[in-house]
Amino acid sequence: MNSAKLTVNLGGDEKSMDLPVLIGTEAEVALDIRNLRQQLGVIVLDPAYGNTGSCTSAITYIDGEKGILRYRGIPIEQLGEKSTFVEVSYLLINGRLPNKHELSEYSRKLTMHSLIHEDMKHFFDGYPATAHPMAILSAMVCSLSSFYPEALDATNTEVFDITATRLLSKLRTIAAFSYKKSIGQPFMYPKNELSYCANLIHMMFATPCEPYPIDDDIVKVINLLLILHADHEQNCSTSTVRLVGSGQANLFASIASGICALWGPRHGGANQEVITMLAQIRKNGDDVNKFLTLVKDRQSGVKLMGFGHRVYKNFDPRAVLIKSAADKVLSKLGRNDPLLETAKRLEEAALKDSYFVDRRLYPNVDFYSGIIYRALGFATNMFTVLFALGRLPGWIAQWKEMNEDPSTRIGRPRQVYTGNTALDYTPIDQRE
Ligand code: ACO
């Protein structure tokens, strides 16, 4: 058996232990420190978890050096070209591709659960027109739990399938309703004859006034975008879902917390920020080099949004696919978005600049996705909502995997305390 010897010398008191070494199916090597504190009385400090595996997982594999992303072993490029979001959701959650019958049954169930309870429609009325749709989305997902009390017990595996199906189907309806609310248009109910992504387009863009023809190429590109976002192993929002779920919070509550985590501009909120950044660059004279100088000035606090990734250090395979899809969508729609042109010049300039080269910063999934969403007519504040919709099957799969693992314990990191040692309480009249 592989092992690693760890010795700790504290003021001459030397203790050591053999740490088991775990090797994953793709040769990732990990030291298992589960018994470290118990045996040596020390903990490890790893803020931001750059060197910490929080779980073992058989869902998604990433090789950040080679730019590889696979769901259940299947490369993202193949899934993007040949699959649909519904099929990928099945794959992530159930661990394998469905056969014909399973896929049609799964699609049917997703179709049958697309309505939200009519009472929920009134919830939307309580929000001001300025409400960010991510605020509405997370609150609505948590609120769903009140309509399905049987799902409150996270350990009840019998209701998992129906709960996951409801979530996948209804998140799309909630996303569309929150958009309609923000632009003051009537909600559009889903149509059962439409596929998952076609229904999303219908609920977002159709109005009761006239028919809204749905373009197959646009459905295809929405499928691609959702597939590319569907899982990304233990990122910030997924780790949040797992952490919240480890306390046995129900699936709705765990996913609502993941949505909140995704919202941040360093994570899924970056797609919205990229568009704001590009628009700002154009407004200030469209000088990409001037903007990069600002980014490189540490005092400015300005980041090149849509660039950099904790894991990918050569390229993000999702960004490559999205960039090529952006070109196709814009030419298909006959749109000439000046922001795409600025984005390409910005990327080119950054990739030649030693600041970005030395730090191995490349465009990530968010750099070009906003350009496509814009071309398709989505409002900028909906971009992160679309990311959440895509990431949902991954969050569900990770929550399920964690709950099925008998070794799961409540997630509870430790800390190194650096505050005051014991102090007496000072009565208020004796304080300075
Ligand atoms: N612009 C400018 N400098 C950057 C950027 C950037 N986008 N990203 C990283 N750096 C710099 C850091 O300042 C740091 O420089 P230093 O070594 O001189 O201190 C170095 O590159 C390493 O970066 P870290 O911040 O340590 O990288 P980390 O892995 O912690 O952060 C993150 C990754 C959050 C994605 C970061 O690259 C970033 O903020 N990018 C912009 C926001 C973004 O696009 N987020 C979406 C990520 S993909 C996703 O979540 C869907």
Tab-separated table of C-alpha atoms and ligand atoms in Angstrom:
chain	number	residue	atom	x	y	z
A	1	MET	CA	0.000	0.000	0.000
A	2	ASN	CA	1.237	3.530	-0.808
A	3	SER	CA	1.771	5.776	2.162
A	4	ALA	CA	3.560	8.972	3.134
A	5	LYS	CA	5.360	9.542	6.414
A	6	LEU	CA	4.600	12.836	8.126
A	7	THR	CA	6.747	14.028	10.993
A	8	VAL	CA	5.892	17.008	13.164
A	9	ASN	CA	8.475	18.516	15.458
A	10	LEU	CA	6.974	20.834	18.050
A	11	GLY	CA	9.655	22.217	20.398
A	12	GLY	CA	11.622	18.992	20.293
A	13	ASP	CA	8.583	16.804	20.717
A	14	GLU	CA	8.662	14.718	17.537
A	15	LYS	CA	5.678	12.688	16.443
A	16	SER	CA	5.077	10.975	13.161
A	17	MET	CA	2.457	8.949	11.355
A	18	ASP	CA	1.970	7.124	8.080
A	19	LEU	CA	-0.638	8.793	5.922
A	20	PRO	CA	-2.497	6.534	3.493
A	21	VAL	CA	-2.139	7.632	-0.147
A	22	LEU	CA	-5.195	7.514	-2.346
A	23	ILE	CA	-4.828	7.383	-6.127
A	24	GLY	CA	-7.798	8.279	-8.343
A	25	THR	CA	-8.663	6.592	-11.650
A	26	GLU	CA	-6.894	9.411	-13.504
A	27	ALA	CA	-3.819	9.139	-11.260
A	28	GLU	CA	-4.588	12.087	-8.976
A	29	VAL	CA	-2.606	11.439	-5.803
A	30	ALA	CA	-4.004	12.445	-2.419
A	31	LEU	CA	-2.739	12.120	1.133
A	32	ASP	CA	-5.560	10.960	3.341
A	33	ILE	CA	-5.277	13.134	6.449
A	34	ARG	CA	-8.562	12.106	8.052
A	35	ASN	CA	-6.812	10.880	11.218
A	36	LEU	CA	-4.164	13.603	11.349
A	37	ARG	CA	-5.520	15.666	14.230
A	38	GLN	CA	-6.447	12.613	16.209
A	39	GLN	CA	-2.966	11.090	15.873
A	40	LEU	CA	-0.617	14.082	15.782
A	41	GLY	CA	-2.743	16.847	17.290
A	42	VAL	CA	-2.273	19.156	14.290
A	43	ILE	CA	-4.476	20.329	11.436
A	44	VAL	CA	-3.641	21.534	7.917
A	45	LEU	CA	-4.209	25.130	6.834
A	46	ASP	CA	-5.363	25.562	3.227
A	47	PRO	CA	-7.431	28.714	2.745
A	48	ALA	CA	-9.381	28.615	-0.538
A	49	TYR	CA	-8.766	24.833	-0.608
A	50	GLY	CA	-6.217	24.963	-3.442
A	51	ASN	CA	-4.666	21.724	-2.167
A	52	THR	CA	-7.610	20.104	-0.477
A	53	GLY	CA	-9.823	17.374	-1.845
A	54	SER	CA	-13.143	17.599	-0.031
A	55	CYS	CA	-14.506	14.311	-1.365
A	56	THR	CA	-13.978	11.495	-3.824
A	57	SER	CA	-16.259	11.807	-6.833
A	58	ALA	CA	-17.001	9.789	-9.971
A	59	ILE	CA	-18.919	12.523	-11.799
A	60	THR	CA	-16.616	14.974	-13.552
A	61	TYR	CA	-12.953	14.872	-14.483
A	62	ILE	CA	-10.887	17.957	-15.250
A	63	ASP	CA	-7.244	18.081	-16.311
A	64	GLY	CA	-6.404	21.763	-16.026
A	65	GLU	CA	-3.021	21.402	-17.717
A	66	LYS	CA	-4.326	19.605	-20.782
A	67	GLY	CA	-7.678	21.419	-20.966
A	68	ILE	CA	-9.709	18.213	-20.517
A	69	LEU	CA	-13.270	18.152	-19.205
A	70	ARG	CA	-15.293	14.929	-19.094
A	71	TYR	CA	-18.668	14.086	-17.608
A	72	ARG	CA	-18.802	10.473	-16.412
A	73	GLY	CA	-15.772	9.862	-18.666
A	74	ILE	CA	-17.237	11.371	-21.852
A	75	PRO	CA	-15.366	14.387	-23.319
A	76	ILE	CA	-17.255	17.661	-23.307
A	77	GLU	CA	-16.548	18.114	-27.036
A	78	GLN	CA	-18.487	14.923	-27.872
A	79	LEU	CA	-21.364	15.781	-25.577
A	80	GLY	CA	-21.541	19.320	-26.972
A	81	GLU	CA	-21.737	18.025	-30.522
A	82	LYS	CA	-23.923	14.936	-30.135
A	83	SER	CA	-25.999	15.192	-26.990
A	84	THR	CA	-28.775	17.314	-25.523
A	85	PHE	CA	-29.003	19.012	-22.147
A	86	VAL	CA	-31.698	16.557	-21.042
A	87	GLU	CA	-29.529	13.562	-21.933
A	88	VAL	CA	-26.496	15.113	-20.190
A	89	SER	CA	-28.616	15.741	-17.088
A	90	TYR	CA	-29.557	12.058	-17.043
A	91	LEU	CA	-25.912	11.100	-17.538
A	92	LEU	CA	-24.658	13.263	-14.684
A	93	ILE	CA	-27.357	12.297	-12.210
A	94	ASN	CA	-27.647	8.587	-13.049
A	95	GLY	CA	-24.044	7.876	-13.949
A	96	ARG	CA	-24.544	6.576	-17.511
A	97	LEU	CA	-26.193	7.510	-20.790
A	98	PRO	CA	-29.885	6.540	-20.973
A	99	ASN	CA	-31.186	4.062	-23.538
A	100	LYS	CA	-33.956	5.181	-25.933
A	101	HIS	CA	-36.788	4.243	-23.620
A	102	GLU	CA	-35.154	5.790	-20.553
A	103	LEU	CA	-34.471	9.027	-22.396
A	104	SER	CA	-37.994	9.380	-23.707
A	105	GLU	CA	-39.443	8.608	-20.267
A	106	TYR	CA	-37.077	11.111	-18.638
A	107	SER	CA	-37.979	13.813	-21.191
A	108	ARG	CA	-41.668	13.075	-20.679
A	109	LYS	CA	-41.342	13.515	-16.929
A	110	LEU	CA	-39.477	16.796	-17.354
A	111	THR	CA	-42.293	17.986	-19.606
A	112	MET	CA	-45.014	16.937	-17.147
A	113	HIS	CA	-43.488	18.822	-14.193
A	114	SER	CA	-42.834	22.184	-15.797
A	115	LEU	CA	-45.671	24.116	-14.146
A	116	ILE	CA	-45.153	25.824	-10.823
A	117	HIS	CA	-47.986	25.970	-8.284
A	118	GLU	CA	-50.316	28.852	-9.208
A	119	ASP	CA	-49.852	30.354	-5.733
A	120	MET	CA	-46.152	30.733	-6.479
A	121	LYS	CA	-46.953	33.120	-9.311
A	122	HIS	CA	-47.997	35.695	-6.718
A	123	PHE	CA	-44.555	35.543	-5.102
A	124	PHE	CA	-43.146	37.320	-8.134
A	125	ASP	CA	-45.438	40.301	-7.479
A	126	GLY	CA	-43.619	41.062	-4.242
A	127	TYR	CA	-40.373	41.948	-5.988
A	128	PRO	CA	-39.540	45.441	-7.219
A	129	ALA	CA	-38.839	45.836	-10.942
A	130	THR	CA	-35.175	46.408	-10.033
A	131	ALA	CA	-34.823	42.949	-8.441
A	132	HIS	CA	-31.913	40.942	-9.800
A	133	PRO	CA	-33.281	37.674	-11.236
A	134	MET	CA	-30.687	35.685	-9.245
A	135	ALA	CA	-32.292	36.957	-6.021
A	136	ILE	CA	-35.672	35.801	-7.269
A	137	LEU	CA	-34.297	32.483	-8.506
A	138	SER	CA	-32.686	31.435	-5.240
A	139	ALA	CA	-35.686	32.524	-3.165
A	140	MET	CA	-38.128	30.699	-5.460
A	141	VAL	CA	-36.098	27.492	-5.396
A	142	CYS	CA	-36.059	27.510	-1.604
A	143	SER	CA	-39.787	28.327	-1.657
A	144	LEU	CA	-40.460	25.237	-3.795
A	145	SER	CA	-39.673	23.162	-0.714
A	146	SER	CA	-42.831	24.482	0.950
A	147	PHE	CA	-44.958	22.850	-1.751
A	148	TYR	CA	-43.282	19.444	-1.471
A	149	PRO	CA	-42.985	18.694	2.268
A	150	GLU	CA	-42.148	15.047	1.546
A	151	ALA	CA	-38.816	16.278	0.121
A	152	LEU	CA	-37.804	18.035	3.340
A	153	ASP	CA	-36.270	14.830	4.639
A	154	ALA	CA	-33.009	14.704	2.706
A	155	THR	CA	-32.518	11.072	3.728
A	156	ASN	CA	-35.738	9.962	2.000
A	157	THR	CA	-34.239	8.408	-1.123
A	158	GLU	CA	-37.661	7.371	-2.437
A	159	VAL	CA	-38.538	10.959	-3.342
A	160	PHE	CA	-35.164	11.879	-4.819
A	161	ASP	CA	-36.066	11.177	-8.478
A	162	ILE	CA	-39.298	13.135	-8.453
A	163	THR	CA	-37.716	16.012	-6.505
A	164	ALA	CA	-34.783	16.229	-8.929
A	165	THR	CA	-37.172	16.086	-11.904
A	166	ARG	CA	-39.339	18.842	-10.467
A	167	LEU	CA	-36.338	21.039	-9.847
A	168	LEU	CA	-34.884	20.561	-13.324
A	169	SER	CA	-38.179	21.261	-14.970
A	170	LYS	CA	-39.362	24.124	-12.779
A	171	LEU	CA	-36.106	26.071	-12.578
A	172	ARG	CA	-36.555	26.815	-16.279
A	173	THR	CA	-40.105	28.075	-15.662
A	174	ILE	CA	-38.995	30.183	-12.682
A	175	ALA	CA	-36.109	31.651	-14.698
A	176	ALA	CA	-38.448	32.633	-17.513
A	177	PHE	CA	-41.099	34.036	-15.155
A	178	SER	CA	-38.534	36.158	-13.313
A	179	TYR	CA	-37.458	37.606	-16.664
A	180	LYS	CA	-41.041	38.307	-17.738
A	181	LYS	CA	-41.657	39.965	-14.386
A	182	SER	CA	-38.599	42.211	-14.836
A	183	ILE	CA	-39.773	43.445	-18.252
A	184	GLY	CA	-43.432	43.708	-17.294
A	185	GLN	CA	-44.728	41.092	-19.748
A	186	PRO	CA	-47.283	38.376	-18.941
A	187	PHE	CA	-45.938	34.989	-17.916
A	188	MET	CA	-45.969	32.433	-20.717
A	189	TYR	CA	-46.903	28.917	-19.665
A	190	PRO	CA	-44.804	26.028	-20.960
A	191	LYS	CA	-46.029	24.070	-23.980
A	192	ASN	CA	-45.822	20.309	-23.697
A	193	GLU	CA	-45.055	19.732	-27.370
A	194	LEU	CA	-41.763	21.621	-27.044
A	195	SER	CA	-38.409	20.191	-26.021
A	196	TYR	CA	-36.687	21.382	-22.817
A	197	CYS	CA	-34.632	24.136	-24.465
A	198	ALA	CA	-37.338	25.130	-26.979
A	199	ASN	CA	-39.708	25.573	-24.046
A	200	LEU	CA	-37.212	27.835	-22.314
A	201	ILE	CA	-37.054	30.049	-25.408
A	202	HIS	CA	-40.831	30.030	-25.699
A	203	MET	CA	-41.391	31.014	-22.048
A	204	MET	CA	-38.727	33.727	-22.238
A	205	PHE	CA	-39.528	35.368	-25.535
A	206	ALA	CA	-43.050	34.518	-26.714
A	207	THR	CA	-45.997	36.765	-25.851
A	208	PRO	CA	-49.701	35.929	-25.976
A	209	CYS	CA	-50.091	38.424	-28.852
A	210	GLU	CA	-48.619	36.427	-31.725
A	211	PRO	CA	-47.003	33.091	-32.555
A	212	TYR	CA	-43.288	32.834	-31.741
A	213	PRO	CA	-41.531	30.509	-34.192
A	214	ILE	CA	-38.612	28.640	-32.627
A	215	ASP	CA	-35.430	28.223	-34.615
A	216	ASP	CA	-33.771	24.777	-34.366
A	217	ASP	CA	-30.287	26.262	-34.597
A	218	ILE	CA	-30.989	28.480	-31.611
A	219	VAL	CA	-32.324	25.487	-29.669
A	220	LYS	CA	-29.085	23.688	-30.536
A	221	VAL	CA	-26.894	26.481	-29.263
A	222	ILE	CA	-28.879	26.756	-25.996
A	223	ASN	CA	-28.401	23.006	-25.566
A	224	LEU	CA	-24.674	23.469	-26.118
A	225	LEU	CA	-24.395	26.309	-23.609
A	226	LEU	CA	-26.300	24.420	-20.925
A	227	ILE	CA	-24.254	21.267	-21.536
A	228	LEU	CA	-20.979	23.188	-21.219
A	229	HIS	CA	-22.084	24.550	-17.849
A	230	ALA	CA	-23.626	21.317	-16.541
A	231	ASP	CA	-20.920	20.327	-14.056
A	232	HIS	CA	-17.423	21.355	-13.061
A	233	GLU	CA	-16.557	19.216	-10.046
A	234	GLN	CA	-15.856	20.945	-6.702
A	235	ASN	CA	-16.131	24.620	-7.686
A	236	CYS	CA	-17.418	27.324	-5.316
A	237	SER	CA	-21.163	26.769	-5.871
A	238	THR	CA	-20.959	22.971	-6.015
A	239	SER	CA	-18.920	22.853	-2.823
A	240	THR	CA	-21.586	25.091	-1.291
A	241	VAL	CA	-24.328	22.676	-2.347
A	242	ARG	CA	-22.366	19.805	-0.818
A	243	LEU	CA	-21.578	21.687	2.385
A	244	VAL	CA	-25.170	22.779	2.923
A	245	GLY	CA	-26.394	19.312	1.960
A	246	SER	CA	-23.953	17.666	4.371
A	247	GLY	CA	-26.063	19.072	7.202
A	248	GLN	CA	-28.922	17.098	5.593
A	249	ALA	CA	-30.619	20.221	4.255
A	250	ASN	CA	-33.143	19.209	1.600
A	251	LEU	CA	-32.343	19.363	-2.107
A	252	PHE	CA	-34.267	22.612	-2.722
A	253	ALA	CA	-32.471	24.430	0.115
A	254	SER	CA	-29.073	23.056	-0.910
A	255	ILE	CA	-29.558	24.147	-4.536
A	256	ALA	CA	-30.835	27.589	-3.477
A	257	SER	CA	-27.563	28.077	-1.578
A	258	GLY	CA	-25.608	26.981	-4.667
A	259	ILE	CA	-27.439	29.616	-6.711
A	260	CYS	CA	-26.384	32.290	-4.214
A	261	ALA	CA	-22.775	31.107	-4.355
A	262	LEU	CA	-22.824	31.173	-8.155
A	263	TRP	CA	-23.999	34.785	-8.204
A	264	GLY	CA	-20.607	36.258	-7.234
A	265	PRO	CA	-18.591	38.035	-9.962
A	266	ARG	CA	-15.587	35.785	-9.372
A	267	HIS	CA	-17.760	32.781	-10.167
A	268	GLY	CA	-20.887	32.586	-12.369
A	269	GLY	CA	-21.597	36.310	-12.077
A	270	ALA	CA	-18.552	36.902	-14.282
A	271	ASN	CA	-20.577	36.406	-17.493
A	272	GLN	CA	-22.641	39.501	-16.704
A	273	GLU	CA	-19.509	41.407	-15.637
A	274	VAL	CA	-17.745	40.608	-18.926
A	275	ILE	CA	-20.430	42.456	-20.891
A	276	THR	CA	-20.304	45.414	-18.493
A	277	MET	CA	-16.505	45.469	-18.890
A	278	LEU	CA	-16.613	45.304	-22.700
A	279	ALA	CA	-19.236	48.056	-22.866
A	280	GLN	CA	-17.087	50.205	-20.580
A	281	ILE	CA	-14.008	49.673	-22.737
A	282	ARG	CA	-15.919	50.766	-25.830
A	283	LYS	CA	-17.350	53.767	-24.031
A	284	ASN	CA	-13.827	54.833	-23.022
A	285	GLY	CA	-12.499	54.854	-26.585
A	286	ASP	CA	-12.252	51.118	-27.279
A	287	ASP	CA	-8.585	50.991	-26.315
A	288	VAL	CA	-7.984	47.429	-25.092
A	289	ASN	CA	-4.333	48.067	-24.251
A	290	LYS	CA	-5.269	50.990	-22.035
A	291	PHE	CA	-7.701	48.712	-20.212
A	292	LEU	CA	-5.066	46.005	-19.779
A	293	THR	CA	-2.688	48.589	-18.309
A	294	LEU	CA	-5.384	49.365	-15.758
A	295	VAL	CA	-5.819	45.663	-14.954
A	296	LYS	CA	-2.075	45.262	-14.459
A	297	ASP	CA	-1.972	48.174	-12.027
A	298	ARG	CA	-2.477	46.364	-8.726
A	299	GLN	CA	-3.801	49.553	-7.097
A	300	SER	CA	-6.740	49.728	-9.537
A	301	GLY	CA	-8.357	46.547	-8.257
A	302	VAL	CA	-9.670	45.967	-11.793
A	303	LYS	CA	-9.690	42.376	-13.091
A	304	LEU	CA	-9.963	41.154	-16.629
A	305	MET	CA	-13.350	39.518	-16.218
A	306	GLY	CA	-13.796	36.174	-17.967
A	307	PHE	CA	-10.068	35.449	-17.645
A	308	GLY	CA	-8.282	33.112	-15.257
A	309	HIS	CA	-9.281	29.903	-13.584
A	310	ARG	CA	-8.215	28.014	-10.485
A	311	VAL	CA	-7.871	24.742	-12.380
A	312	TYR	CA	-7.355	25.502	-16.097
A	313	LYS	CA	-3.834	26.731	-16.722
A	314	ASN	CA	-3.544	26.410	-20.522
A	315	PHE	CA	-7.025	26.774	-21.893
A	316	ASP	CA	-10.619	26.240	-20.842
A	317	PRO	CA	-12.139	23.721	-23.300
A	318	ARG	CA	-15.568	25.252	-22.726
A	319	ALA	CA	-14.313	28.680	-23.804
A	320	VAL	CA	-12.959	27.225	-27.049
A	321	LEU	CA	-16.366	25.708	-27.920
A	322	ILE	CA	-18.239	28.837	-26.875
A	323	LYS	CA	-16.029	31.141	-28.934
A	324	SER	CA	-16.698	29.153	-32.078
A	325	ALA	CA	-20.434	28.987	-31.262
A	326	ALA	CA	-20.476	32.794	-30.775
A	327	ASP	CA	-19.147	33.304	-34.303
A	328	LYS	CA	-21.749	30.910	-35.746
A	329	VAL	CA	-24.689	32.390	-33.830
A	330	LEU	CA	-23.849	35.947	-34.777
A	331	SER	CA	-23.456	35.107	-38.444
A	332	LYS	CA	-26.662	33.033	-38.435
A	333	LEU	CA	-28.598	35.886	-36.835
A	334	GLY	CA	-26.925	38.386	-39.136
A	335	ARG	CA	-25.790	40.378	-36.105
A	336	ASN	CA	-22.582	42.271	-35.922
A	337	ASP	CA	-22.032	42.830	-32.215
A	338	PRO	CA	-19.259	45.383	-31.713
A	339	LEU	CA	-18.639	43.850	-28.268
A	340	LEU	CA	-17.556	40.568	-29.923
A	341	GLU	CA	-14.991	42.456	-31.916
A	342	THR	CA	-13.723	44.216	-28.760
A	343	ALA	CA	-13.669	40.866	-26.911
A	344	LYS	CA	-11.515	39.292	-29.615
A	345	ARG	CA	-9.036	42.176	-29.621
A	346	LEU	CA	-8.927	42.121	-25.822
A	347	GLU	CA	-8.252	38.384	-25.779
A	348	GLU	CA	-5.536	38.691	-28.422
A	349	ALA	CA	-3.791	41.526	-26.583
A	350	ALA	CA	-3.989	39.720	-23.208
A	351	LEU	CA	-2.628	36.460	-24.605
A	352	LYS	CA	0.457	38.324	-25.868
A	353	ASP	CA	1.009	40.182	-22.621
A	354	SER	CA	3.574	38.775	-20.195
A	355	TYR	CA	1.371	39.623	-17.157
A	356	PHE	CA	-1.276	37.158	-18.357
A	357	VAL	CA	1.150	34.698	-19.959
A	358	ASP	CA	3.296	34.435	-16.814
A	359	ARG	CA	0.248	33.900	-14.609
A	360	ARG	CA	-1.236	31.452	-17.097
A	361	LEU	CA	-4.476	33.406	-17.430
A	362	TYR	CA	-6.733	32.399	-20.326
A	363	PRO	CA	-10.337	33.101	-21.310
A	364	ASN	CA	-12.717	31.032	-19.220
A	365	VAL	CA	-16.268	29.854	-19.930
A	366	ASP	CA	-17.688	33.295	-19.152
A	367	PHE	CA	-15.625	35.313	-21.615
A	368	TYR	CA	-17.732	34.640	-24.711
A	369	SER	CA	-20.960	33.165	-23.311
A	370	GLY	CA	-22.467	36.615	-22.674
A	371	ILE	CA	-21.934	37.588	-26.318
A	372	ILE	CA	-24.078	34.622	-27.396
A	373	TYR	CA	-26.746	35.283	-24.777
A	374	ARG	CA	-26.911	38.908	-25.954
A	375	ALA	CA	-27.218	37.849	-29.577
A	376	LEU	CA	-30.080	35.531	-28.610
A	377	GLY	CA	-31.856	38.442	-26.932
A	378	PHE	CA	-31.308	37.612	-23.246
A	379	ALA	CA	-31.038	40.585	-20.894
A	380	THR	CA	-27.600	40.937	-19.297
A	381	ASN	CA	-28.878	40.280	-15.776
A	382	MET	CA	-30.254	36.915	-16.964
A	383	PHE	CA	-26.838	35.516	-17.930
A	384	THR	CA	-26.011	34.104	-14.493
A	385	VAL	CA	-29.525	32.671	-14.281
A	386	LEU	CA	-28.779	30.723	-17.470
A	387	PHE	CA	-25.532	29.526	-15.910
A	388	ALA	CA	-27.518	28.301	-12.886
A	389	LEU	CA	-29.950	26.480	-15.154
A	390	GLY	CA	-27.033	24.755	-16.860
A	391	ARG	CA	-25.244	23.894	-13.602
A	392	LEU	CA	-28.346	22.444	-11.971
A	393	PRO	CA	-27.877	18.777	-13.018
A	394	GLY	CA	-24.295	18.911	-11.749
A	395	TRP	CA	-25.372	20.270	-8.380
A	396	ILE	CA	-28.077	17.611	-8.143
A	397	ALA	CA	-25.665	14.816	-9.108
A	398	GLN	CA	-23.104	15.978	-6.545
A	399	TRP	CA	-25.743	16.264	-3.801
A	400	LYS	CA	-26.951	12.751	-4.610
A	401	GLU	CA	-23.446	11.287	-4.699
A	402	MET	CA	-22.694	12.833	-1.312
A	403	ASN	CA	-25.914	11.542	0.222
A	404	GLU	CA	-25.339	8.042	-1.109
A	405	ASP	CA	-21.807	7.906	0.301
A	406	PRO	CA	-21.956	6.149	3.704
A	407	SER	CA	-18.754	7.921	4.777
A	408	THR	CA	-20.354	11.383	4.461
A	409	ARG	CA	-20.197	13.462	7.636
A	410	ILE	CA	-21.308	17.011	8.168
A	411	GLY	CA	-18.832	19.377	6.485
A	412	ARG	CA	-17.076	21.321	9.180
A	413	PRO	CA	-13.655	22.892	8.512
A	414	ARG	CA	-11.417	23.843	11.420
A	415	GLN	CA	-9.463	27.055	11.910
A	416	VAL	CA	-6.256	28.355	13.401
A	417	TYR	CA	-7.396	30.818	16.048
A	418	THR	CA	-5.386	34.072	16.088
A	419	GLY	CA	-7.521	36.250	18.392
A	420	ASN	CA	-7.220	37.255	22.052
A	421	THR	CA	-6.430	34.662	24.632
A	422	ALA	CA	-8.752	34.638	27.674
A	423	LEU	CA	-9.800	38.128	28.858
A	424	ASP	CA	-12.057	39.197	31.723
A	425	TYR	CA	-15.262	41.052	30.922
A	426	THR	CA	-14.818	44.800	31.592
A	427	PRO	CA	-17.891	46.560	33.032
A	428	ILE	CA	-18.972	49.439	30.750
A	429	ASP	CA	-18.068	52.241	33.191
A	430	GLN	CA	-14.486	50.975	33.372
A	431	ARG	CA	-13.943	50.943	29.601
A	432	GLU	CA	-12.020	53.719	27.832
B	1	ACO	N1	-7.346	39.642	-14.157
B	1	ACO	C1	-6.166	40.076	-13.670
B	1	ACO	N2	-5.355	39.371	-12.877
B	1	ACO	C2	-5.768	38.136	-12.549
B	1	ACO	C3	-6.990	37.601	-13.019
B	1	ACO	C4	-7.777	38.398	-13.854
B	1	ACO	N3	-8.941	37.945	-14.334
B	1	ACO	N4	-7.153	36.354	-12.532
B	1	ACO	C5	-6.079	36.105	-11.790
B	1	ACO	N5	-5.230	37.185	-11.792
B	1	ACO	C6	-3.915	37.283	-11.151
B	1	ACO	C7	-4.048	37.434	-9.643
B	1	ACO	O1	-4.103	38.802	-9.263
B	1	ACO	C8	-2.793	36.753	-9.160
B	1	ACO	O2	-1.714	37.631	-9.397
B	1	ACO	P1	-0.425	37.627	-8.376
B	1	ACO	O3	0.149	36.251	-8.445
B	1	ACO	O4	0.469	38.677	-8.919
B	1	ACO	O5	-0.976	37.946	-7.016
B	1	ACO	C9	-2.606	35.590	-10.130
B	1	ACO	O6	-3.246	36.027	-11.347
B	1	ACO	C10	-3.219	34.281	-9.655
B	1	ACO	O7	-4.608	34.505	-9.463
B	1	ACO	P2	-5.439	34.045	-8.203
B	1	ACO	O8	-6.371	35.152	-7.818
B	1	ACO	O9	-4.543	33.487	-7.155
B	1	ACO	O10	-6.269	32.872	-8.846
B	1	ACO	P3	-7.498	32.136	-8.212
B	1	ACO	O11	-7.405	30.738	-8.650
B	1	ACO	O12	-7.570	32.393	-6.740
B	1	ACO	O13	-8.773	32.870	-8.864
B	1	ACO	C11	-10.428	33.433	-10.451
B	1	ACO	C12	-9.416	32.376	-9.983
B	1	ACO	C13	-11.328	33.833	-9.267
B	1	ACO	C14	-11.275	32.828	-11.541
B	1	ACO	C15	-9.655	34.669	-10.957
B	1	ACO	O14	-8.863	34.292	-12.062
B	1	ACO	C16	-10.602	35.812	-11.344
B	1	ACO	O15	-10.985	36.600	-10.471
B	1	ACO	N6	-10.992	35.905	-12.654
B	1	ACO	C17	-11.938	36.927	-13.085
B	1	ACO	C18	-13.351	36.537	-12.732
B	1	ACO	C19	-13.869	35.397	-13.603
B	1	ACO	O16	-13.769	35.407	-14.809
B	1	ACO	N7	-14.490	34.416	-12.933
B	1	ACO	C20	-15.082	33.255	-13.599
B	1	ACO	C21	-14.241	32.039	-13.367
B	1	ACO	S1	-14.911	30.640	-14.187
B	1	ACO	C22	-16.278	30.247	-13.291
B	1	ACO	O17	-16.344	30.335	-12.105
B	1	ACO	C23	-17.389	29.906	-14.001
